[in-house]
Short mmCIF file of C-alpha atoms and ligand atoms in Angstrom, two decimals:
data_model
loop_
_atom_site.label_atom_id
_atom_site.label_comp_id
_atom_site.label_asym_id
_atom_site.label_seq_id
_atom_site.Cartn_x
_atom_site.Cartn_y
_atom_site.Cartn_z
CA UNK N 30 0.00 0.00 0.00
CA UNK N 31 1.40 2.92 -1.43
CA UNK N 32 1.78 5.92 1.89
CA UNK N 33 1.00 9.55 1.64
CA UNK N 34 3.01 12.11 3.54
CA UNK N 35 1.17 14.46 5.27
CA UNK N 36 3.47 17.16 6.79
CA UNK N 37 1.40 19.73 9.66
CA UNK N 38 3.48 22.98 10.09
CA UNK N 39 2.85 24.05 13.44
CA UNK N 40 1.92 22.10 16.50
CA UNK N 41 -0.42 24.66 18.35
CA UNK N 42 -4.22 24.40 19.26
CA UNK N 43 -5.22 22.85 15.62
CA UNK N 44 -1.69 21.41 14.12
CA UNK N 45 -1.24 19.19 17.22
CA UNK N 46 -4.93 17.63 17.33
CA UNK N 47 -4.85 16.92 13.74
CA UNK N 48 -1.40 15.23 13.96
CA UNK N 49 -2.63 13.32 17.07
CA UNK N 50 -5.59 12.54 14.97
CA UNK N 51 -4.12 11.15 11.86
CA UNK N 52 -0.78 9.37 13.41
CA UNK N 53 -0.97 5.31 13.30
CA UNK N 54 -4.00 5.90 9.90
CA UNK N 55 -3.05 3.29 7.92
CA UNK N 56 -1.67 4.79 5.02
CA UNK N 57 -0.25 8.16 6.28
CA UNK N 58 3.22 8.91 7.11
CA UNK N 59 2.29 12.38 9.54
CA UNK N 60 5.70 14.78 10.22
CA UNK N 61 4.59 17.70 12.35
CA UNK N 62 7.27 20.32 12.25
CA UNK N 63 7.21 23.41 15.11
CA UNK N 64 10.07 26.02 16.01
CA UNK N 65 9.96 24.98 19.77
CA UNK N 66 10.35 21.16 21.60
CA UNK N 67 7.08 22.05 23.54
CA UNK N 68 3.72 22.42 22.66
CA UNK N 69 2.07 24.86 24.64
CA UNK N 70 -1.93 25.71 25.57
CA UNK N 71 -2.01 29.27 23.95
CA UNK N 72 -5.67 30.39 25.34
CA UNK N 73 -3.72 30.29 29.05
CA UNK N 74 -0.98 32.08 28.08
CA UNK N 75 -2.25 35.29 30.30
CA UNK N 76 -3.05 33.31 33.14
CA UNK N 77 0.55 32.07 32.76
CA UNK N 78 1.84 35.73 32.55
CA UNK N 79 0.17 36.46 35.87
CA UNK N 80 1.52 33.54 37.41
CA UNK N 81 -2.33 32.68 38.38
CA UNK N 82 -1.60 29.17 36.81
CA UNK N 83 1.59 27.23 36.00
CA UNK N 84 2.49 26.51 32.47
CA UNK N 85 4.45 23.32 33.45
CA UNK N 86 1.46 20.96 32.97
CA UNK N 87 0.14 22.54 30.13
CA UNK N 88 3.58 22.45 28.35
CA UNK N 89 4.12 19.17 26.51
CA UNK N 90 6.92 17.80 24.83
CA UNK N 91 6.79 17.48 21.05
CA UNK N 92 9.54 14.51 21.03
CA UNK N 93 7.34 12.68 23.78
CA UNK N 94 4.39 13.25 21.92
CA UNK N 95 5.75 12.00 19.33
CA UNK N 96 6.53 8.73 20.47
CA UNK N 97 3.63 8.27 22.43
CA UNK N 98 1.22 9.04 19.50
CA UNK N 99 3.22 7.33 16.46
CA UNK N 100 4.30 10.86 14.47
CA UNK N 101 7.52 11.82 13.48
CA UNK N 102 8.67 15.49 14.73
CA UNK N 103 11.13 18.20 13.32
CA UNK N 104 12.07 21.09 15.52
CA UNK N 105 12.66 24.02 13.08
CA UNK N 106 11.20 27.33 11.71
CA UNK N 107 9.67 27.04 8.33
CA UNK N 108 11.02 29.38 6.04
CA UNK N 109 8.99 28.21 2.72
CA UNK N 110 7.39 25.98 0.94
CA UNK N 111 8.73 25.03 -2.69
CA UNK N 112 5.43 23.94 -4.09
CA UNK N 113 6.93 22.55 -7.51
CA UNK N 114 9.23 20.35 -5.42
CA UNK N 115 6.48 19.64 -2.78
CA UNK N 116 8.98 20.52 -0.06
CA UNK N 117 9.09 22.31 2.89
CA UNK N 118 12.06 24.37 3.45
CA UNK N 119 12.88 24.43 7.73
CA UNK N 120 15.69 26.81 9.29
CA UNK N 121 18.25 24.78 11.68
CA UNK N 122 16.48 24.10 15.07
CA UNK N 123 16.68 27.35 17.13
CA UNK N 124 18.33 25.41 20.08
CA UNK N 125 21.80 26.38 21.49
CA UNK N 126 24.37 23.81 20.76
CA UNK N 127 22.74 21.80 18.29
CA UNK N 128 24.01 21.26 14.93
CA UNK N 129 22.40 21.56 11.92
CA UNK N 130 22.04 23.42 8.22
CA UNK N 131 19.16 24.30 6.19
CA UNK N 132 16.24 20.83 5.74
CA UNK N 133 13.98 20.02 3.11
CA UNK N 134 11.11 17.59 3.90
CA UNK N 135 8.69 16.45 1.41
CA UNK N 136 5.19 16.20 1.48
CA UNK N 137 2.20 14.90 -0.80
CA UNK N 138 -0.03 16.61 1.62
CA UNK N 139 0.69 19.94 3.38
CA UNK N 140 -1.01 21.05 6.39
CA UNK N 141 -0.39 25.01 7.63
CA UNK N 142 -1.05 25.59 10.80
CA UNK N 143 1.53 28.38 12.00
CA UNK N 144 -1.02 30.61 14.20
CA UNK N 145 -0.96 34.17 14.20
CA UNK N 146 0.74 37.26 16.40
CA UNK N 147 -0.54 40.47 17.61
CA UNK N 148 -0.98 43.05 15.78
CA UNK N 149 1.41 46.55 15.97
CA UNK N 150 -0.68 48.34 13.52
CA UNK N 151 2.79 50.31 12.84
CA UNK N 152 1.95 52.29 16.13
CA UNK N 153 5.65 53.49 17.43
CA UNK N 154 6.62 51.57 20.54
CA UNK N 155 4.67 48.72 20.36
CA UNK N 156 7.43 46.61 19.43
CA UNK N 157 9.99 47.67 21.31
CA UNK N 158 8.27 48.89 24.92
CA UNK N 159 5.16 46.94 24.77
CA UNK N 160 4.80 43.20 25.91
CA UNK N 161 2.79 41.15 23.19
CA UNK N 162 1.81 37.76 24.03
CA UNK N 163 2.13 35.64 21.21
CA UNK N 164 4.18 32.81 23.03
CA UNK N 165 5.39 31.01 26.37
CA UNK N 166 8.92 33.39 26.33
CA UNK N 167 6.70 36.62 25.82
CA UNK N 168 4.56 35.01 29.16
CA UNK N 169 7.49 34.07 30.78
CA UNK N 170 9.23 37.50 30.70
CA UNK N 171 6.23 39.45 31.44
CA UNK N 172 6.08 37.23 34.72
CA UNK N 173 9.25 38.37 35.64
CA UNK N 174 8.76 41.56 34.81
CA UNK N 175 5.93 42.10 37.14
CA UNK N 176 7.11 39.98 40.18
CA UNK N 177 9.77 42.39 40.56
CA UNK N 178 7.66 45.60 40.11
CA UNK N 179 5.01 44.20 43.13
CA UNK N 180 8.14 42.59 45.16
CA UNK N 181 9.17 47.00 44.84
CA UNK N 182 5.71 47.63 45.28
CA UNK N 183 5.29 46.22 48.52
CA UNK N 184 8.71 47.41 50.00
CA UNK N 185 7.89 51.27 48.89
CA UNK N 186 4.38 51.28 49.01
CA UNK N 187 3.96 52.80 45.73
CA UNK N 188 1.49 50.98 43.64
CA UNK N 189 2.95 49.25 40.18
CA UNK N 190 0.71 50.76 36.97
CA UNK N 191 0.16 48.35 34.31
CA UNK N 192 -1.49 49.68 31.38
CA UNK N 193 -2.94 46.72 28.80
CA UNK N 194 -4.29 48.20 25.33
CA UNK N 195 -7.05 46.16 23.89
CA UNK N 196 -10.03 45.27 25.64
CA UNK N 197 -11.02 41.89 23.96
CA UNK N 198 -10.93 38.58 25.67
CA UNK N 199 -7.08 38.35 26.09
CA UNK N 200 -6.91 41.78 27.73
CA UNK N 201 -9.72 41.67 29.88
CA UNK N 202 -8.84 38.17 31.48
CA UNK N 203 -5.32 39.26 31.69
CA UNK N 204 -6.31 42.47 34.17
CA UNK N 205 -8.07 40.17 35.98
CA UNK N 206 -5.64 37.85 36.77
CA UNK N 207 -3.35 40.20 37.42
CA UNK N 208 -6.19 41.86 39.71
CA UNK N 209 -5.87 38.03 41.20
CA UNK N 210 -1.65 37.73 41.21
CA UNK N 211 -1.80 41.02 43.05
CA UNK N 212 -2.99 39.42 46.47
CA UNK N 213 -0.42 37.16 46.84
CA UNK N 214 1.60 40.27 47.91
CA UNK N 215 -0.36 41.34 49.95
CA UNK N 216 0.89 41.20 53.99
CA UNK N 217 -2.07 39.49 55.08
CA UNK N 218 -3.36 37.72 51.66
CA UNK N 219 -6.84 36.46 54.14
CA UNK N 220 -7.61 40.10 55.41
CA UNK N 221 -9.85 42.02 52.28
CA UNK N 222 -9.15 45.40 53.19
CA UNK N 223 -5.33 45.65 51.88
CA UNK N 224 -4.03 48.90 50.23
CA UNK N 225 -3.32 48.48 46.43
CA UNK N 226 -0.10 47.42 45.13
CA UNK N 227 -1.52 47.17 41.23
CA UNK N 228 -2.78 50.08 39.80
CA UNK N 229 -4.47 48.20 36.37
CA UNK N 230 -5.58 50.51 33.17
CA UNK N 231 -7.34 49.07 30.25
CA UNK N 232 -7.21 51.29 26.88
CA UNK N 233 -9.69 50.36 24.10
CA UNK N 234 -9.65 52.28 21.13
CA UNK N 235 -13.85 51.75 20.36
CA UNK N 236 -16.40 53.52 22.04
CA UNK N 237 -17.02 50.58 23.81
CA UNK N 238 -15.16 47.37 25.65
CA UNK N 239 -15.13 44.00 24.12
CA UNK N 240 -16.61 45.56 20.34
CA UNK N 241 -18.58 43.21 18.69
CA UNK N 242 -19.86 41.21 21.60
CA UNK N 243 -22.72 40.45 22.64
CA UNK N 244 -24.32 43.14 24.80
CA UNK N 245 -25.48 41.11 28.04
CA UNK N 246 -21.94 39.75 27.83
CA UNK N 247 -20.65 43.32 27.93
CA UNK N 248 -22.36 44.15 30.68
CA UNK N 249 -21.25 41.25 32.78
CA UNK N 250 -17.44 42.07 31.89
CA UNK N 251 -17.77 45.88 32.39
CA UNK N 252 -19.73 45.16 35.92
CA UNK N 253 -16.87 42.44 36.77
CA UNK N 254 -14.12 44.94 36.01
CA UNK N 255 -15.58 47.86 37.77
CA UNK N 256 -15.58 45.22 41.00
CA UNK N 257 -12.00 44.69 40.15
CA UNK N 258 -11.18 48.05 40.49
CA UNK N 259 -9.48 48.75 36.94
CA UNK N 260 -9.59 52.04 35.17
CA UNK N 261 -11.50 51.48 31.81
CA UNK N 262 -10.44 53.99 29.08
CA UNK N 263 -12.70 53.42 25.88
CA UNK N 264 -12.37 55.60 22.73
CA UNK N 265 -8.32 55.76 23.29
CA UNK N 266 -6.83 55.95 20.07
CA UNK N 267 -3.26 55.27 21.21
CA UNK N 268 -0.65 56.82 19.03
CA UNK N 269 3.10 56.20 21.11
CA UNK N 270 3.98 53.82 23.46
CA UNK N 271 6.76 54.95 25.44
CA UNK N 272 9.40 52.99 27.88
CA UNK N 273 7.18 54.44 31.00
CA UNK N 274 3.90 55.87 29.15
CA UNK N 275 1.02 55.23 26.65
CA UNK N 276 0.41 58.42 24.58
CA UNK N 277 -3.15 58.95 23.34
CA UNK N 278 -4.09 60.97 19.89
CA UNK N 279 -6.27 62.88 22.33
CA UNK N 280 -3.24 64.28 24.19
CA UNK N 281 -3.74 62.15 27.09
CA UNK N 282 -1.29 60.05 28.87
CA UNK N 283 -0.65 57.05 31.45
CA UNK N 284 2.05 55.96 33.40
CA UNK N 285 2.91 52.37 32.55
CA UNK N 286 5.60 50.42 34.28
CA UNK N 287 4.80 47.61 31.90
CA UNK N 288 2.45 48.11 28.86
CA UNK N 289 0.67 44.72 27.58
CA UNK N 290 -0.70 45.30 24.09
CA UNK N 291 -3.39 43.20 23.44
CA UNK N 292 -5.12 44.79 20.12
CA UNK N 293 -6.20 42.16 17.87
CA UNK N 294 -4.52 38.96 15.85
CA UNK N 295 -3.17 39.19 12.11
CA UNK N 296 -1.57 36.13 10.48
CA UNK N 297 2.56 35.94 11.11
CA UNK N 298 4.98 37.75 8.75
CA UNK N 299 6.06 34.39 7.09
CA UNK N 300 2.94 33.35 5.75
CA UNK N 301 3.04 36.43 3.17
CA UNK N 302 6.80 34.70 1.96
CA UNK N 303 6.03 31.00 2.42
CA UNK N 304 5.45 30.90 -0.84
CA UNK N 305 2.31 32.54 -3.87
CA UNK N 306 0.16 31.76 -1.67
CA UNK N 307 -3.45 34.71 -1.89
CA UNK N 308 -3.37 36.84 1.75
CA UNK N 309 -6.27 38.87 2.96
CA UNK N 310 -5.63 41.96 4.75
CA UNK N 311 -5.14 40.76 7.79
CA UNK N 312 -1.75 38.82 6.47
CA UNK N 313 -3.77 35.60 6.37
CA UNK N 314 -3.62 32.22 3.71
CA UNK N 315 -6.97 32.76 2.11
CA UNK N 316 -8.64 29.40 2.10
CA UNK N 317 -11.68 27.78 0.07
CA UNK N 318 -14.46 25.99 1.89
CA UNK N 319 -12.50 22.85 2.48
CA UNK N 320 -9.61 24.69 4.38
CA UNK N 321 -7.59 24.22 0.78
CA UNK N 322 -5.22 27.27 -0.22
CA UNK N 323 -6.45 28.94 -3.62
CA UNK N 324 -3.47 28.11 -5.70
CA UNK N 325 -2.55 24.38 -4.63
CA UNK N 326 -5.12 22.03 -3.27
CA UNK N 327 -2.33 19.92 -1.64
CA UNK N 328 -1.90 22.58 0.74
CA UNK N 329 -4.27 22.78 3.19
CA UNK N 330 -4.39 25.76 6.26
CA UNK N 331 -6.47 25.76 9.31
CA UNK N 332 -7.04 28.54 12.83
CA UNK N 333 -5.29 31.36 13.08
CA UNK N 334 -3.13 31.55 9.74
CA UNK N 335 -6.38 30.92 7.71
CA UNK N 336 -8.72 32.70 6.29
CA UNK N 337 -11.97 31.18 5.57
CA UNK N 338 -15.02 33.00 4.76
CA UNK N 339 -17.95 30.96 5.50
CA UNK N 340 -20.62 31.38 2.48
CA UNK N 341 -23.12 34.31 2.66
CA UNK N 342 -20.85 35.27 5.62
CA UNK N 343 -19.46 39.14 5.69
CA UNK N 344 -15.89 38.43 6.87
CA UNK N 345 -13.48 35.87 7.84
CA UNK N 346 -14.01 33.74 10.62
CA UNK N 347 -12.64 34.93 13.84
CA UNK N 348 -9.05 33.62 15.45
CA UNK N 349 -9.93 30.98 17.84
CA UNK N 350 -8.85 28.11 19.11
CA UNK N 351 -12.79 26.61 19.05
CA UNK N 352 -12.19 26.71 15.50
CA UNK N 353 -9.04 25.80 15.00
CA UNK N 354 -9.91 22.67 16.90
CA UNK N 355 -12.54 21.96 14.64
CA UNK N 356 -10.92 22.73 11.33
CA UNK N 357 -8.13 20.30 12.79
CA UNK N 358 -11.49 17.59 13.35
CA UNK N 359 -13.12 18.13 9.88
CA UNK N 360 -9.53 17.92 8.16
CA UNK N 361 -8.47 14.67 10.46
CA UNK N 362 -11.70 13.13 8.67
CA UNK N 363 -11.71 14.69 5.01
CA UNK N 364 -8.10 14.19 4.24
CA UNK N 365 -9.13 10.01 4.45
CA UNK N 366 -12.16 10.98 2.31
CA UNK N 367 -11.66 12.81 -0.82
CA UNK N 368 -15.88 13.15 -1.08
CA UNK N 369 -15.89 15.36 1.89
CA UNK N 370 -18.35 18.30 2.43
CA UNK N 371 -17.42 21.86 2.47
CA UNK N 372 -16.13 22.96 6.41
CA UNK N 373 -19.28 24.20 8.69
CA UNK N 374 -18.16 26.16 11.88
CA UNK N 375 -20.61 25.41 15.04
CA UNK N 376 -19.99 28.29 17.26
CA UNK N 377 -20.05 27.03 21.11
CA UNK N 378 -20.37 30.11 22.37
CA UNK N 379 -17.84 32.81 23.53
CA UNK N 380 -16.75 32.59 27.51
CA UNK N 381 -14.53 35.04 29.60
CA UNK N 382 -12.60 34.12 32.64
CA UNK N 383 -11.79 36.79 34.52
CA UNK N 384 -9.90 35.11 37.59
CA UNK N 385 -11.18 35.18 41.80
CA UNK N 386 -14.07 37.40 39.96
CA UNK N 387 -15.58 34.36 37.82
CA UNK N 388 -16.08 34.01 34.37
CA UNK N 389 -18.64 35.17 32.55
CA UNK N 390 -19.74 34.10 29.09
CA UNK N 391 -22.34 33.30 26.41
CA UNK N 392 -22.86 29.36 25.49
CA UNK N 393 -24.62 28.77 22.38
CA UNK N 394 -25.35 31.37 19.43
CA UNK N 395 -28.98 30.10 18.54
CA UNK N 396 -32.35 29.66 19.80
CA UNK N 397 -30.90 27.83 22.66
CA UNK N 398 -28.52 31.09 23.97
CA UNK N 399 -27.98 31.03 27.43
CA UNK N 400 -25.95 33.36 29.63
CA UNK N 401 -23.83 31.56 32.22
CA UNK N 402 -22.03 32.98 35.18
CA UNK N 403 -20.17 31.48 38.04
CA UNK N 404 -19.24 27.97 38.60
CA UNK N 405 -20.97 26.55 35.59
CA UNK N 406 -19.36 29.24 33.59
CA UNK N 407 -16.18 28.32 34.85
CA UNK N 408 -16.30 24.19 34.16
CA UNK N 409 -17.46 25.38 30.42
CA UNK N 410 -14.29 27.83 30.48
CA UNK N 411 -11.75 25.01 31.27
CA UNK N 412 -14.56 22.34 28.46
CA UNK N 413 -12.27 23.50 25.68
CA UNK N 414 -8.51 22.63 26.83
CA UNK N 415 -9.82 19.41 28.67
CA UNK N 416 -10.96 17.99 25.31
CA UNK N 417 -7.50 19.37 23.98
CA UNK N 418 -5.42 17.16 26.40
CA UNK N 419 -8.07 14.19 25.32
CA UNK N 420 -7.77 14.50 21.89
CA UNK N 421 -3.62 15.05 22.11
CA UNK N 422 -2.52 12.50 25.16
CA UNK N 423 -5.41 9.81 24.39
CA UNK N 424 -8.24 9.17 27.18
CA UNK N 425 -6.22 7.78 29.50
CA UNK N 426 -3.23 9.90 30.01
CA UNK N 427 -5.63 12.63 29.18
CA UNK N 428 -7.86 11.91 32.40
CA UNK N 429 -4.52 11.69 34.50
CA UNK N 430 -3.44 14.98 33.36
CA UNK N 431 -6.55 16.59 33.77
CA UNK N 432 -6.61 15.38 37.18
CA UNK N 433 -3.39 16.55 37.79
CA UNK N 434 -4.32 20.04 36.54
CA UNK N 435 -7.42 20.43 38.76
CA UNK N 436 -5.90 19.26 41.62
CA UNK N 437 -2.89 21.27 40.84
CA UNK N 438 -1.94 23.60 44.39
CA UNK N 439 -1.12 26.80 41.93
CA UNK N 440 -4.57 27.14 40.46
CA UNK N 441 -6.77 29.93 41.81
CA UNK N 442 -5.12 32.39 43.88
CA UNK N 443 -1.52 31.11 44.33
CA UNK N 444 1.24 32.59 42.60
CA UNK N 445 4.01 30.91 40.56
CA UNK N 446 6.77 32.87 41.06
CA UNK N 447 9.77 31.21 39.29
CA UNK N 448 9.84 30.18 35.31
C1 FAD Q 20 -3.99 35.04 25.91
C2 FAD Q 20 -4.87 34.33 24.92
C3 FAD Q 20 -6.09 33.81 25.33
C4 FAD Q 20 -6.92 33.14 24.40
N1 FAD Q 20 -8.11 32.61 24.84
C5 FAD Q 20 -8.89 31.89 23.99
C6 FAD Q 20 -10.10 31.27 24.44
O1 FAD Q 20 -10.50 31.41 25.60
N2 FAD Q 20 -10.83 30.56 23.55
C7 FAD Q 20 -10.43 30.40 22.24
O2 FAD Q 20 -11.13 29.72 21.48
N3 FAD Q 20 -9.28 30.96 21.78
C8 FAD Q 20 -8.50 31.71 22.63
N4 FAD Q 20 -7.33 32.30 22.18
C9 FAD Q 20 -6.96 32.15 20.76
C10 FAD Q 20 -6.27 30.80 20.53
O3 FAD Q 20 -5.17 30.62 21.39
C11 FAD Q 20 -5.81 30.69 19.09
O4 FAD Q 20 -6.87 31.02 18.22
C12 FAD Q 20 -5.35 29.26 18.79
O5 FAD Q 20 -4.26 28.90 19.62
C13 FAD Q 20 -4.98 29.13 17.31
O6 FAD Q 20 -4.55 27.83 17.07
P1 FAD Q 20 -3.53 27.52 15.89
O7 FAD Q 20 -3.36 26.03 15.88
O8 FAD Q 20 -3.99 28.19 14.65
O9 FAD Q 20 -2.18 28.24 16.29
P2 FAD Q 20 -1.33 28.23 17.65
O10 FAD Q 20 -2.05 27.54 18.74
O11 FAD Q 20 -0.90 29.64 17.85
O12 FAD Q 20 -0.07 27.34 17.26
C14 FAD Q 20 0.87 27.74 16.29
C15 FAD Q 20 2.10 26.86 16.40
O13 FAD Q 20 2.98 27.16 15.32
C16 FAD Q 20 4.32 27.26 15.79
N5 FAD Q 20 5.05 28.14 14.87
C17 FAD Q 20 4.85 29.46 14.67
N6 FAD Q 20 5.69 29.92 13.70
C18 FAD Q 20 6.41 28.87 13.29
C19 FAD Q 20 7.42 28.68 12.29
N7 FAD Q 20 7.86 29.68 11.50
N8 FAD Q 20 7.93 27.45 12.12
C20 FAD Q 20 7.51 26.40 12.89
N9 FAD Q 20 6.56 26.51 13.83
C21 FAD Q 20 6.01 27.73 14.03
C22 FAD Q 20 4.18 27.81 17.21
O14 FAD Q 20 5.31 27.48 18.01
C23 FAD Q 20 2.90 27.09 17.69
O15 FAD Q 20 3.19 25.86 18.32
C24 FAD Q 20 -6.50 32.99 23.06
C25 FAD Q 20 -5.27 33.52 22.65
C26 FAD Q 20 -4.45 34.19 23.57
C27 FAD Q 20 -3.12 34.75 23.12
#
């Protein structure tokens, strides 16, 4: 029986579930090629930056993986794809020591799935002042970053002012985390009364927070965040970002220790020089219904470095890792069968953790819409990366990590305070 090499670029929220998926298929000979060893849960990445939760069983080893699920990896950056050749071209592995020159691996099937990275929109500063988190390093140096401004904090009494621009999901969970981080400074974490250490700013550019939510789940965030005690700036269209400041067009300015900017995905620079491939305007591998690329159909993309405009629909589908997960379940069954219908999103609903304060979120986007809060809220928050570890470690040693996770002693308020 003649194989067919499938080759997944990028092991994130959709890459690894599809190689997971399609590893031991009769037939199939999977590679899945990332830049790091360690495959990481992105949607936690803020709770990781406040040190509200610890990355270490959420990161994963590739090799291991590997192994354990019957793919082959490569640790590399892609650089290109030379579709005559039907190669993928991979830098040396980014990893001091290790040897290595330019590879070449060859595909009959090519699946990319390379994410995406905040956007600077140009603005000056962004890049160099602001913290972006795109990946575990940019979570692991914020971290340390703002242990040492609370640890100064607390010695001089002075509060710490992080500013975080963007008030989507990322940024509004991240101020409340670090809302959450901030009372494991405190002198006596038990008593409630506590003077602040963490003065927290959110900037949004739109008139309102969250734009393009739904309006009950609005409310709940904007009523959560007033109880958290951060400053909510709305119509802040910021124009600097400074080594201590964020600059407004409106002449106004705040202080910023650290500035997190948080203002919307676009695909990553490579995409655009991977190859002919069309990009929309948001740097993204357009994509037809079934997730191919519109020059080759042996190149396939899926979540964050797609774009896929669902018919009748006005724009792209949204970053997320909901559907990255399920482009990476409708390609894990239509690459076996070539008769496949087109890709159908079923949006599950949109849900916001925002730390000791709850989550709050919408479940379901049809008749059946219901707005959960609390506990509930919270066990549909977690639904998403629980079926993650399922569909990536297998039942079993998904269960046991799962376990491991809830019963983990730095969830909730604790603090992780070392890398
Ligand atoms: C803080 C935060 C919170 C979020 N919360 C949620 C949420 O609650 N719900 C939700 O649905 N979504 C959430 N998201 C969005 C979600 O994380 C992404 O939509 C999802 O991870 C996209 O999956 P992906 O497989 O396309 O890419 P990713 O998960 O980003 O994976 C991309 C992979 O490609 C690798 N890679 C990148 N460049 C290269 C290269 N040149 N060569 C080789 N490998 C490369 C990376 O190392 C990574 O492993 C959140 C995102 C952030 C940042």
């Amino acid at each position: 029986m003649a194989t067919t090499r499938i080759v997944i670029l990028g092991g994130g929220a959709g890459g690894l579930e599809l190689a997971s998926a399609l590893a031991h298929r009769p037939g199939l000979d999977v590679t899945l090629v990332d830049r790091v060893g360690a495959h990481i849960w992105k949607p936690r990445l803020h709770e990781f930056a406040a040190g509200t939760v610890t990355s270490t069983l959420s990161e994963i080893s590739f090799y291991m993986l590997a192994r354990m699920r019957g793919f082959r990896f490569e640790q590399g950056s892609v650089t290109g794809i030379d579709r005559a050749a039907r190669e993928v071209r991979l830098a040396p592995p980014d990893v001091p020591g290790a040897a290595g020159s330019e590879r070449r691996i060859g595909y009959d099937t090519c699946v990319v799935a390379l994410g995406g990275i905040t956007a600077d929109f140009g603005i000056p500063g962004v890049r160099e002042h602001a913290v972006r988190l795109d990946a575990k390093l940019d979570a692991d140096g914020f971290r340390d970053r703002f242990v040492a401004l609370l640890i100064n904090a607390r010695q001089t009494r002075v509060p710490a002012h992080v500013v975080i621009v963007g008030s989507g999901a990322t940024g509004t969970e991240l101020a409340a985390h670090l809302r959450l981080a901030e009372t494991a400074f405190f002198d006596r974490p038990e008593t409630a009364d506590q003077p602040r250490l963490l003065d927290l700013t959110l900037l949004e550019a739109a008139p309102e927070v969250m734009p393009g939510a739904d309006e009950e789940l609005r409310a709940g965030v904007v009523r959560r965040l007033a109880e958290l005690d951060v400053t909510v700036v709305t119509s802040a269209r910021i124009t600097a970002v400074e080594p201590d400041a964020v600059r407004a067009a409106s002449g106004e300015s705040w202080r910023a220790d650290v500035t997190v900017w948080a203002a919307g995905l676009v695909g990553l620079p490579v995409l655009a020089t991977l190859g002919d491939f069309a990009i929309d305007r948001k740097g993204r591998i357009v994509v037809d219904a079934f997730l191919r690329s519109t020059v080759d159909p042996t190149v396939y993309v899926l979540g964050d470095a797609a774009s896929l405009t669902p018919e009748g629909a006005p724009q792209p589908l949204p970053p997320t890792a909901q559907i990255a997960s399920q482009e990476a379940a409708y390609l894990a069954r239509s690459l076996a069968d070539r008769a496949a219908k087109p890709f159908r999103f079923k949006d599950k609903g949109k849900l916001v953790s925002l730390g000791g304060a709850g989550t709050v979120g919408l479940v379901g986007i049809s008749r059946n819409d219901f707005f959960v809060d609390g506990q509930f809220a919270k066990a549909a928050y977690h639904a998403l990366q629980r079926r993650h570890q399922w569909q990536v470690l297998g039942a079993l040693r998904g269960s046991v990590a799962i376990l491991a996770d809830v019963i983990s002693p730095t969830r909730g308020p604790a603090l992780k305070l070392h890398g």
